[in-house]
mmCIF file with all atom_site columns, C-alpha atoms in Angstrom:
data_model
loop_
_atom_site.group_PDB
_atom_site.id
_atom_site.type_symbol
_atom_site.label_atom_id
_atom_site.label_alt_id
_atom_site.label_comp_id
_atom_site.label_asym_id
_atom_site.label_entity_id
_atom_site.label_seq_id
_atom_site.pdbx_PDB_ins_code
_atom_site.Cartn_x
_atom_site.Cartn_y
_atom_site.Cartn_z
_atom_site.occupancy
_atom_site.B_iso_or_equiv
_atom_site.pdbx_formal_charge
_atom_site.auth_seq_id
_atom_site.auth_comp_id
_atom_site.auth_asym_id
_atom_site.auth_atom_id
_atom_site.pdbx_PDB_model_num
ATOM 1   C CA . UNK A 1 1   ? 110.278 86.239  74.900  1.00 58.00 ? 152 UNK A CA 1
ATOM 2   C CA . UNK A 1 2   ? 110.519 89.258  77.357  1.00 68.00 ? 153 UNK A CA 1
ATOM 3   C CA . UNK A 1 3   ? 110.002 89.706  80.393  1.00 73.00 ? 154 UNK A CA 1
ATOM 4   C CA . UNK A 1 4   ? 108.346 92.374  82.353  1.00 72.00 ? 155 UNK A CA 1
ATOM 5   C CA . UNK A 1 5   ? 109.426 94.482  85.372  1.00 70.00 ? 156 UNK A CA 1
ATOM 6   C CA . UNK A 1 6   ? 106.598 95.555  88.133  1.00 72.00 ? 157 UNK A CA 1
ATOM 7   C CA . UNK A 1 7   ? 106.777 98.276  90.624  1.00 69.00 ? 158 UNK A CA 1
ATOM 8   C CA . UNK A 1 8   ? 104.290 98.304  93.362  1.00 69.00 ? 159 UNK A CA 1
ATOM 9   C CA . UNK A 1 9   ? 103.597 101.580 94.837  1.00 70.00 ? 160 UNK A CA 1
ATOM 10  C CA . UNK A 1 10  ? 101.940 100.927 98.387  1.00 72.00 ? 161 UNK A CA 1
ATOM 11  C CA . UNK A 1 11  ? 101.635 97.883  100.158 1.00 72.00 ? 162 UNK A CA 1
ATOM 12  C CA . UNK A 1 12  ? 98.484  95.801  99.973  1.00 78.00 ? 163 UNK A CA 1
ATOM 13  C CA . UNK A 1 13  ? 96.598  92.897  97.884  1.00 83.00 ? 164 UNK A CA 1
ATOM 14  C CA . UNK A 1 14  ? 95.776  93.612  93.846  1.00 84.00 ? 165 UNK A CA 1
ATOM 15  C CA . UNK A 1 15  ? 95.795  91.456  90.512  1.00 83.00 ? 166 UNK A CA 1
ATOM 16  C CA . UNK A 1 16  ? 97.445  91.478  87.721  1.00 84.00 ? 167 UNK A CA 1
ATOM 17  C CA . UNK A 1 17  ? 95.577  90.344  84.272  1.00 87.00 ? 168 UNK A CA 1
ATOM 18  C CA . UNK A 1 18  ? 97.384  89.479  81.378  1.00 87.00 ? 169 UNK A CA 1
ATOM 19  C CA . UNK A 1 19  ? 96.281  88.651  78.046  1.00 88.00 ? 170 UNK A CA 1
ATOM 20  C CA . UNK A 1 20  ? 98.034  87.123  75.064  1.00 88.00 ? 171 UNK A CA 1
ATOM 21  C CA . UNK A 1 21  ? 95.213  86.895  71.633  1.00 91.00 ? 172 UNK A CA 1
ATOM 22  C CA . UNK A 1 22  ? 91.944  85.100  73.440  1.00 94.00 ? 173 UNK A CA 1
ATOM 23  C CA . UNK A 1 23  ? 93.553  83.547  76.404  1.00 93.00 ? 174 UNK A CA 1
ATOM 24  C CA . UNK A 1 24  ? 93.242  85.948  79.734  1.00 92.00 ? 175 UNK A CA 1
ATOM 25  C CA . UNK A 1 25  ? 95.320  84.924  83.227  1.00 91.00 ? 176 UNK A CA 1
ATOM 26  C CA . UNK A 1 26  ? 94.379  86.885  86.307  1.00 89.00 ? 177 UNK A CA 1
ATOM 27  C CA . UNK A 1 27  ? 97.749  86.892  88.939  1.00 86.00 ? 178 UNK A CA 1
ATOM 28  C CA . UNK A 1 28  ? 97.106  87.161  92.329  1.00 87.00 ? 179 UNK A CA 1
ATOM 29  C CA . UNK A 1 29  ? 99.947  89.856  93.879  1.00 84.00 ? 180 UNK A CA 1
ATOM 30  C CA . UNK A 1 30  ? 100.683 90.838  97.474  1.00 78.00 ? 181 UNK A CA 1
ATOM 31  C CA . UNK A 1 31  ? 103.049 94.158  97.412  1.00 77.00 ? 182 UNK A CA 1
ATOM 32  C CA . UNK A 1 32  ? 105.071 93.923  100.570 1.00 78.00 ? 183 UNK A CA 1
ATOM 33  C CA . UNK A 1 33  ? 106.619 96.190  102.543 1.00 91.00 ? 184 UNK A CA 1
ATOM 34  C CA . UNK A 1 34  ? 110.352 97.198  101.436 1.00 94.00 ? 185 UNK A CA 1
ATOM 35  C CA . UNK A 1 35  ? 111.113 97.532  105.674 1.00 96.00 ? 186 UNK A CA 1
ATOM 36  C CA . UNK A 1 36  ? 112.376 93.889  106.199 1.00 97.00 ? 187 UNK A CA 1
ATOM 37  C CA . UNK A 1 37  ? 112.899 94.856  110.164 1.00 98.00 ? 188 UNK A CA 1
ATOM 38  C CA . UNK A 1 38  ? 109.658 92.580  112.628 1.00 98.00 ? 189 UNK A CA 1
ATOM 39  C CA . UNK A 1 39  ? 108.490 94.020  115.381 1.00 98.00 ? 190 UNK A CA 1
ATOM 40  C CA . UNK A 1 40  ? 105.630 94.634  117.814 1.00 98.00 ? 191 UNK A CA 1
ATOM 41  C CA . UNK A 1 41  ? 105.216 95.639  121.689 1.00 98.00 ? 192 UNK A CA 1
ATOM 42  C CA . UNK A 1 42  ? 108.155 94.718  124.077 1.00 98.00 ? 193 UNK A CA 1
ATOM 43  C CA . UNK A 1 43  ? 109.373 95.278  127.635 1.00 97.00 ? 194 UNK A CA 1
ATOM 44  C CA . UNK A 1 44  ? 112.072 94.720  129.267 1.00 96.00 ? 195 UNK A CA 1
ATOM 45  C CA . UNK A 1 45  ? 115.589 96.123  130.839 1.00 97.00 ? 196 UNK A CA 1
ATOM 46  C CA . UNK A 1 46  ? 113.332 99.446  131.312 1.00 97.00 ? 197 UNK A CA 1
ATOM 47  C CA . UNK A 1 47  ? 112.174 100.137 128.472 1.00 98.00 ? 198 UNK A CA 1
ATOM 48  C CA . UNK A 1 48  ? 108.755 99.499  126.701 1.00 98.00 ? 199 UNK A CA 1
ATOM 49  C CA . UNK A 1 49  ? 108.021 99.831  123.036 1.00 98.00 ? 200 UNK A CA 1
ATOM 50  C CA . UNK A 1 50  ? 104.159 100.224 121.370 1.00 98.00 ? 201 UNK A CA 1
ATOM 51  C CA . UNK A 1 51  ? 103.286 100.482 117.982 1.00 98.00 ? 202 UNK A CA 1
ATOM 52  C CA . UNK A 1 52  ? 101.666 103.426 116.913 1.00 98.00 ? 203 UNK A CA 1
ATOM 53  C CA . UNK A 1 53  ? 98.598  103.190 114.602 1.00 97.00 ? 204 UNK A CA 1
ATOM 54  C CA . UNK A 1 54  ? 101.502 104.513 111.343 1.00 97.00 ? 205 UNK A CA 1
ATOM 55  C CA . UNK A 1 55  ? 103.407 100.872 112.664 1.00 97.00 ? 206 UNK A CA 1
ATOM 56  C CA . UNK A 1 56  ? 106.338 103.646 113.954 1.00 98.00 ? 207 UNK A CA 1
ATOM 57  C CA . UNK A 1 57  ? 107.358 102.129 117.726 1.00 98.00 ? 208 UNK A CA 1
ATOM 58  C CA . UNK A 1 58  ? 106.584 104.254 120.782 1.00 98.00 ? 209 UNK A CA 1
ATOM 59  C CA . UNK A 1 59  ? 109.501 104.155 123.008 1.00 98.00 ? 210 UNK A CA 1
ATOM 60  C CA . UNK A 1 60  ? 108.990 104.623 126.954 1.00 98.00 ? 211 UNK A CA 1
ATOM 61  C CA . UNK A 1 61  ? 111.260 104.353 130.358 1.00 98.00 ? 212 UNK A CA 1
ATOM 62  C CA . UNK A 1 62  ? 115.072 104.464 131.150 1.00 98.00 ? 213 UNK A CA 1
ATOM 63  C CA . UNK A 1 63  ? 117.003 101.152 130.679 1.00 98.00 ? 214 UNK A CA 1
ATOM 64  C CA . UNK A 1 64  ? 118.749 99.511  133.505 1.00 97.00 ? 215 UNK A CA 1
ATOM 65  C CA . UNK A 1 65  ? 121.971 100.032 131.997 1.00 97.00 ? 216 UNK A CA 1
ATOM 66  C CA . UNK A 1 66  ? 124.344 101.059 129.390 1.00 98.00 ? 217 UNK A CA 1
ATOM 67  C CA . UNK A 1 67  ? 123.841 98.449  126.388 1.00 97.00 ? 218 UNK A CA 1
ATOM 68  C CA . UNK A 1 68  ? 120.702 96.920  127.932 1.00 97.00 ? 219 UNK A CA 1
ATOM 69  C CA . UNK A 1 69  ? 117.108 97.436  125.853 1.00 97.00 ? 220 UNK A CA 1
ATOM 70  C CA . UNK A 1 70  ? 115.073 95.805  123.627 1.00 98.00 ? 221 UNK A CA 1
ATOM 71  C CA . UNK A 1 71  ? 115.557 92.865  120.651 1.00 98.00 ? 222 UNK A CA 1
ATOM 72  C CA . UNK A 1 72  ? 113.371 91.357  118.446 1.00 98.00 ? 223 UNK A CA 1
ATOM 73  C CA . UNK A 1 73  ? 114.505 87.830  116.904 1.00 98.00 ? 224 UNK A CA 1
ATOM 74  C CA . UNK A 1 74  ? 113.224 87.045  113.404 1.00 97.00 ? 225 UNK A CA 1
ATOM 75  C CA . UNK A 1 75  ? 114.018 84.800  110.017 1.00 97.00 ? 226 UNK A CA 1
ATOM 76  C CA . UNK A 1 76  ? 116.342 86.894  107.410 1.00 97.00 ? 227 UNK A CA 1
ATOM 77  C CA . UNK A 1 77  ? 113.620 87.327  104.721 1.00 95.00 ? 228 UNK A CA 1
ATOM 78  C CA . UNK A 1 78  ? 116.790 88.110  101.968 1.00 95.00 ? 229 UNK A CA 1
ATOM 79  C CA . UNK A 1 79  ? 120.367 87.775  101.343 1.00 94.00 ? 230 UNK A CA 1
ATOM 80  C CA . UNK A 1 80  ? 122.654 90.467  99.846  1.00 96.00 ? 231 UNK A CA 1
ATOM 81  C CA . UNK A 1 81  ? 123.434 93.582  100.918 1.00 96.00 ? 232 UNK A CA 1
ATOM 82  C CA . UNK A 1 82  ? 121.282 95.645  103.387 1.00 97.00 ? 233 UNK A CA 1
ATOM 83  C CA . UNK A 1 83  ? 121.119 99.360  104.616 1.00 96.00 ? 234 UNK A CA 1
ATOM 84  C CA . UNK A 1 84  ? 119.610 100.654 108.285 1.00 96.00 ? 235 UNK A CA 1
ATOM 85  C CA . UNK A 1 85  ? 118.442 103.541 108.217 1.00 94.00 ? 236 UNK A CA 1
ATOM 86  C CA . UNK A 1 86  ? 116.318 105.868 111.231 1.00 92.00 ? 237 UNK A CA 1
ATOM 87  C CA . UNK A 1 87  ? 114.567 109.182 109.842 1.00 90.00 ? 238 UNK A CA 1
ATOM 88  C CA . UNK A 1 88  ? 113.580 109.806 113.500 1.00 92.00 ? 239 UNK A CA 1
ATOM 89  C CA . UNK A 1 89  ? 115.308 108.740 116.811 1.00 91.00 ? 240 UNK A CA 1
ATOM 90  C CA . UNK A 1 90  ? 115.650 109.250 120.413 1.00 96.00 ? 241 UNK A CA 1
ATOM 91  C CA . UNK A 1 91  ? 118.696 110.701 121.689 1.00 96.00 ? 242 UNK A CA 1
ATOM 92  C CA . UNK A 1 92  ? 120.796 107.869 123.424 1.00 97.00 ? 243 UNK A CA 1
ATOM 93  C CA . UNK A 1 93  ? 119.068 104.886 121.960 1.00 97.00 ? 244 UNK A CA 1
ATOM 94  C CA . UNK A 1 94  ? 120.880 103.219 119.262 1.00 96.00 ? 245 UNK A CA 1
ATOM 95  C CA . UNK A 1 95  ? 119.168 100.908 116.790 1.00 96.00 ? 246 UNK A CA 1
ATOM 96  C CA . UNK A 1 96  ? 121.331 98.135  114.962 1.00 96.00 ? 247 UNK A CA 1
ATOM 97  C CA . UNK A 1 97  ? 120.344 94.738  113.490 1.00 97.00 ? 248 UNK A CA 1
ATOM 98  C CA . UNK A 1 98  ? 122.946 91.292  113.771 1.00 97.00 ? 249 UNK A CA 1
ATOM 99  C CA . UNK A 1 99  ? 122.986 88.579  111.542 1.00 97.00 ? 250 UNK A CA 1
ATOM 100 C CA . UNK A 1 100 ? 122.807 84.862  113.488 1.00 97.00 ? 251 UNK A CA 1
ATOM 101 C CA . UNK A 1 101 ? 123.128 81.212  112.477 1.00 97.00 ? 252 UNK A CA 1
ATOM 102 C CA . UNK A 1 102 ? 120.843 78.210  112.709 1.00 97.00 ? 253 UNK A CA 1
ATOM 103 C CA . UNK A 1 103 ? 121.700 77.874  116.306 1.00 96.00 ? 254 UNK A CA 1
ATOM 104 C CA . UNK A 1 104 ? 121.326 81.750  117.394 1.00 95.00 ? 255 UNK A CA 1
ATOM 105 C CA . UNK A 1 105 ? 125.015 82.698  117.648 1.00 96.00 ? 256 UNK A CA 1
ATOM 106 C CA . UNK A 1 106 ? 125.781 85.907  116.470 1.00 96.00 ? 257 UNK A CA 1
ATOM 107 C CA . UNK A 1 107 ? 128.009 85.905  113.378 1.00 96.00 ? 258 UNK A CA 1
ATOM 108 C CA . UNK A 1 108 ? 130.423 88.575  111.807 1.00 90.00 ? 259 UNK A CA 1
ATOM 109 C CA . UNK A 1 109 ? 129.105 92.353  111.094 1.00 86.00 ? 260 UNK A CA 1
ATOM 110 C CA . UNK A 1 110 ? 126.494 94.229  111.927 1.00 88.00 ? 261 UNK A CA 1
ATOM 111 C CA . UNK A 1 111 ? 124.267 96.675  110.433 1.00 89.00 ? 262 UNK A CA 1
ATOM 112 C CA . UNK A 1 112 ? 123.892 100.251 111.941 1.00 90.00 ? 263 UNK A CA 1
ATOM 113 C CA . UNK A 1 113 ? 121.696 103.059 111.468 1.00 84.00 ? 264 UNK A CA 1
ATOM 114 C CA . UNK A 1 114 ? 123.202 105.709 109.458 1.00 80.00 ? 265 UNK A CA 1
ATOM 115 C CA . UNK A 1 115 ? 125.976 103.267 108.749 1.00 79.00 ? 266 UNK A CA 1
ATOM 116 C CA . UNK A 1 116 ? 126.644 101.531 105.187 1.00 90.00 ? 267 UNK A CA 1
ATOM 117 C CA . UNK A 1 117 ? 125.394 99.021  103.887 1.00 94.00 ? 268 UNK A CA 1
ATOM 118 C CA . UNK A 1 118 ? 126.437 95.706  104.456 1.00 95.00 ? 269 UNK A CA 1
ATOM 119 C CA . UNK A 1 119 ? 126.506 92.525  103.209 1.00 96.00 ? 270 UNK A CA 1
ATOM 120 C CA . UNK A 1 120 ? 124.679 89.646  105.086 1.00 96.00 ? 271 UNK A CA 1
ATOM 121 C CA . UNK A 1 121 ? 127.173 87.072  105.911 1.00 96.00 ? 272 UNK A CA 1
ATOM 122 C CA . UNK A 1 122 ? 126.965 83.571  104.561 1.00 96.00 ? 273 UNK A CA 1
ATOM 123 C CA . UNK A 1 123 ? 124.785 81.133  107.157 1.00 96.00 ? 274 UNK A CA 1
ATOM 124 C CA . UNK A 1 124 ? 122.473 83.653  108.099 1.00 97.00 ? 275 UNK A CA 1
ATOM 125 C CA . UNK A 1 125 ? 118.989 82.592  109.099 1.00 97.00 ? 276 UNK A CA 1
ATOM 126 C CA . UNK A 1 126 ? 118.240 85.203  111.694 1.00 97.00 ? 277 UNK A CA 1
ATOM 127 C CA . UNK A 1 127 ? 118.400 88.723  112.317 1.00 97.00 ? 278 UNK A CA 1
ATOM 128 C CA . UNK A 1 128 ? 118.153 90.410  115.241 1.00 97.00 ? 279 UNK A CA 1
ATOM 129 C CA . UNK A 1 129 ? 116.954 94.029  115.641 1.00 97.00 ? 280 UNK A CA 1
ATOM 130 C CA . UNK A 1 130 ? 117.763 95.757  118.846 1.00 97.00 ? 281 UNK A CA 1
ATOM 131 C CA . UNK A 1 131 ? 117.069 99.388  120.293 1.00 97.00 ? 282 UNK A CA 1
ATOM 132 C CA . UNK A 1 132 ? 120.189 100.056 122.625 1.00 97.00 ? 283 UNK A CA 1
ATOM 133 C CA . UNK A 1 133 ? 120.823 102.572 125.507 1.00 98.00 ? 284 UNK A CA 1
ATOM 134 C CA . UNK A 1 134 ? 124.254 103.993 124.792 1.00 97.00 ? 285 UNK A CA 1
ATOM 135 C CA . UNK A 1 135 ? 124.176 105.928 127.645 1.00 98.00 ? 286 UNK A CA 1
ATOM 136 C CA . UNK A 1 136 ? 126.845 105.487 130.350 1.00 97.00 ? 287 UNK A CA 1
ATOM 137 C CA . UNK A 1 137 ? 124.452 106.872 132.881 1.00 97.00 ? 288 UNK A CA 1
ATOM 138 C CA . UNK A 1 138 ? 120.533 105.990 130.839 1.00 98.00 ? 289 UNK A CA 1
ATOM 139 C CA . UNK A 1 139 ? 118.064 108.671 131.453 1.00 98.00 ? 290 UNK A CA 1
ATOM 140 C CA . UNK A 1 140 ? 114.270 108.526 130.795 1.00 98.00 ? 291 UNK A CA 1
ATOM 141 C CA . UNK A 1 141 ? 112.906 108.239 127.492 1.00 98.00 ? 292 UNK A CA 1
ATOM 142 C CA . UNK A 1 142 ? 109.816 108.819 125.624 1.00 98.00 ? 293 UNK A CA 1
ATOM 143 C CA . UNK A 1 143 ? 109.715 109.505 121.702 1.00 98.00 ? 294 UNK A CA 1
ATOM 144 C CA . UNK A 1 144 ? 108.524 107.817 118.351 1.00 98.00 ? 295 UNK A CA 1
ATOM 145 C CA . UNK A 1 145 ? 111.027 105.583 116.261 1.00 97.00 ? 296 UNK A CA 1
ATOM 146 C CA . UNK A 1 146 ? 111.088 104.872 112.603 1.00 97.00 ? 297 UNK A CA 1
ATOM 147 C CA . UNK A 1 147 ? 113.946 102.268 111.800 1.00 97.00 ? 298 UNK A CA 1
ATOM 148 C CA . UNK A 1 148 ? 114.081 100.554 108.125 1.00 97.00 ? 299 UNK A CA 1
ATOM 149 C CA . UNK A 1 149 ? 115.555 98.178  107.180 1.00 97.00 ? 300 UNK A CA 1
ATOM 150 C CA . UNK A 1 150 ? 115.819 97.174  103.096 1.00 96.00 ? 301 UNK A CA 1
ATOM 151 C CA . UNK A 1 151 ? 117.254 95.584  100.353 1.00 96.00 ? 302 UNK A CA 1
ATOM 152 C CA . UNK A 1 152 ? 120.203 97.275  98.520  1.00 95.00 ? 303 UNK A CA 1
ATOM 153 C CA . UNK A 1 153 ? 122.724 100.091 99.082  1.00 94.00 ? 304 UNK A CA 1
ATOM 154 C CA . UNK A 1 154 ? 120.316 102.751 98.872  1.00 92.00 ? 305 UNK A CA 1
ATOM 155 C CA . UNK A 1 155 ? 117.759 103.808 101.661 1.00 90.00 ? 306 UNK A CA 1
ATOM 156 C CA . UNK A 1 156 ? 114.507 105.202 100.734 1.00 92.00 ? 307 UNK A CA 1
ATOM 157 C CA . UNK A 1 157 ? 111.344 106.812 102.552 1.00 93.00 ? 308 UNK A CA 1
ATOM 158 C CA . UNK A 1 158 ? 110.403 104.997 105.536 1.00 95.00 ? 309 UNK A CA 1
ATOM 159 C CA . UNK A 1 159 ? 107.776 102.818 105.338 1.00 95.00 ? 310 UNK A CA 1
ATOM 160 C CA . UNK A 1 160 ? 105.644 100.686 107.764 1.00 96.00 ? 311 UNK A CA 1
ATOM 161 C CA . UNK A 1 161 ? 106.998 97.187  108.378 1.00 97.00 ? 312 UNK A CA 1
ATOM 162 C CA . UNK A 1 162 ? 104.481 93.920  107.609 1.00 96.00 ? 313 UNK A CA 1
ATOM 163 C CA . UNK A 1 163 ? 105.304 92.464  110.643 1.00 96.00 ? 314 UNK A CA 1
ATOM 164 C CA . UNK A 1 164 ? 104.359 95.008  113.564 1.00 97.00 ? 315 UNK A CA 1
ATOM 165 C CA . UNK A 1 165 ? 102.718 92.456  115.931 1.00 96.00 ? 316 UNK A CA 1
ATOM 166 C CA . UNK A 1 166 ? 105.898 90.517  116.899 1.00 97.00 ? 317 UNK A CA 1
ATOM 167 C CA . UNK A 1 167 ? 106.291 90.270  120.664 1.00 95.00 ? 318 UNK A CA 1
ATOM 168 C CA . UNK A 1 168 ? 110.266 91.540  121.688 1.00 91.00 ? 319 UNK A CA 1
ATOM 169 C CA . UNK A 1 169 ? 111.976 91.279  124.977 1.00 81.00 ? 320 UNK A CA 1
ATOM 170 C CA . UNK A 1 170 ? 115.413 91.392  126.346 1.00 73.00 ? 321 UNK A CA 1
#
């Protein structure tokens, strides 16, 4: 018996039906977004994220200090190895995602974007994604970001997360 390998090619609902002589099986499939990251409007520290109508996040105000901004707390959907990745960003923001245990402590590694990939450690149940100011001195901001997160070793187009309605804060 073989088996058979399915590429989606945009996110959505569909069926696939499969027939073997006179007997006919409809499958319900749900293509889902290859961006693991969750996320949805936020404010706090000084900044304020939206989420434009393309499910990018709008990024607004100066944070109150260096390494202060925005996080967004939600279950690791895989284990393996994961790549960050940002096609656009705003200057003196940086965007990174940390892996945390059952009871929210942070453990080993990180991942960055434009950094490797890295391997989720062991015990993960979390992750959370954070936009950063890494400015000593944090100066207003207002520009469009488009962070992914995925599977793998290998980064790909950016694509809209599934999850664009979770509520962030500091």
């Amino acid at each position: 018996m073989g088996a058979i390998s399915i590429t989606g090619k945009s996110r959505g609902a569909t069926s696939l039906k499969l027939t073997a002589g006179k007997i006919t099986k409809t499958v319900p499939i749900t293509v889902l977004s290859r961006n693991l990251l969750s996320y949805g409007p936020a404010e706090g520290n000084g900044l304020t994220a939206t989420v434009n109508t393309d499910g990018s996040l709008h990024v607004t105000g100066a944070a109150s200090r260096q390494w202060a901004g925005l996080v967004w707390t939600f279950p690791c959907p895989v284990q393996g190895t994961v790549i960050l990745r940002s096609p656009t960003f705003i200057a003196g923001l940086s965007t990174s995602v940390k892996f945390l245990d059952a009871e929210g402590h942070q453990l080993d590694g990180q991942v960055t974007s434009g950094g490797n990939a890295v391997a989720i450690p062991a015990g993960t149940v979390s992750l959370r994604f954070e936009i950063l100011s890494s400015e000593a001195t944090p100066t207003a901001k207002d520009g469009d970001l488009r962070v992914q997160l995925e599977s793998g070793d290998t980064a790909h187009e950016w694509m809209r997360p599934d999850n664009t309605s979770l509520r962030g804060g500091v």
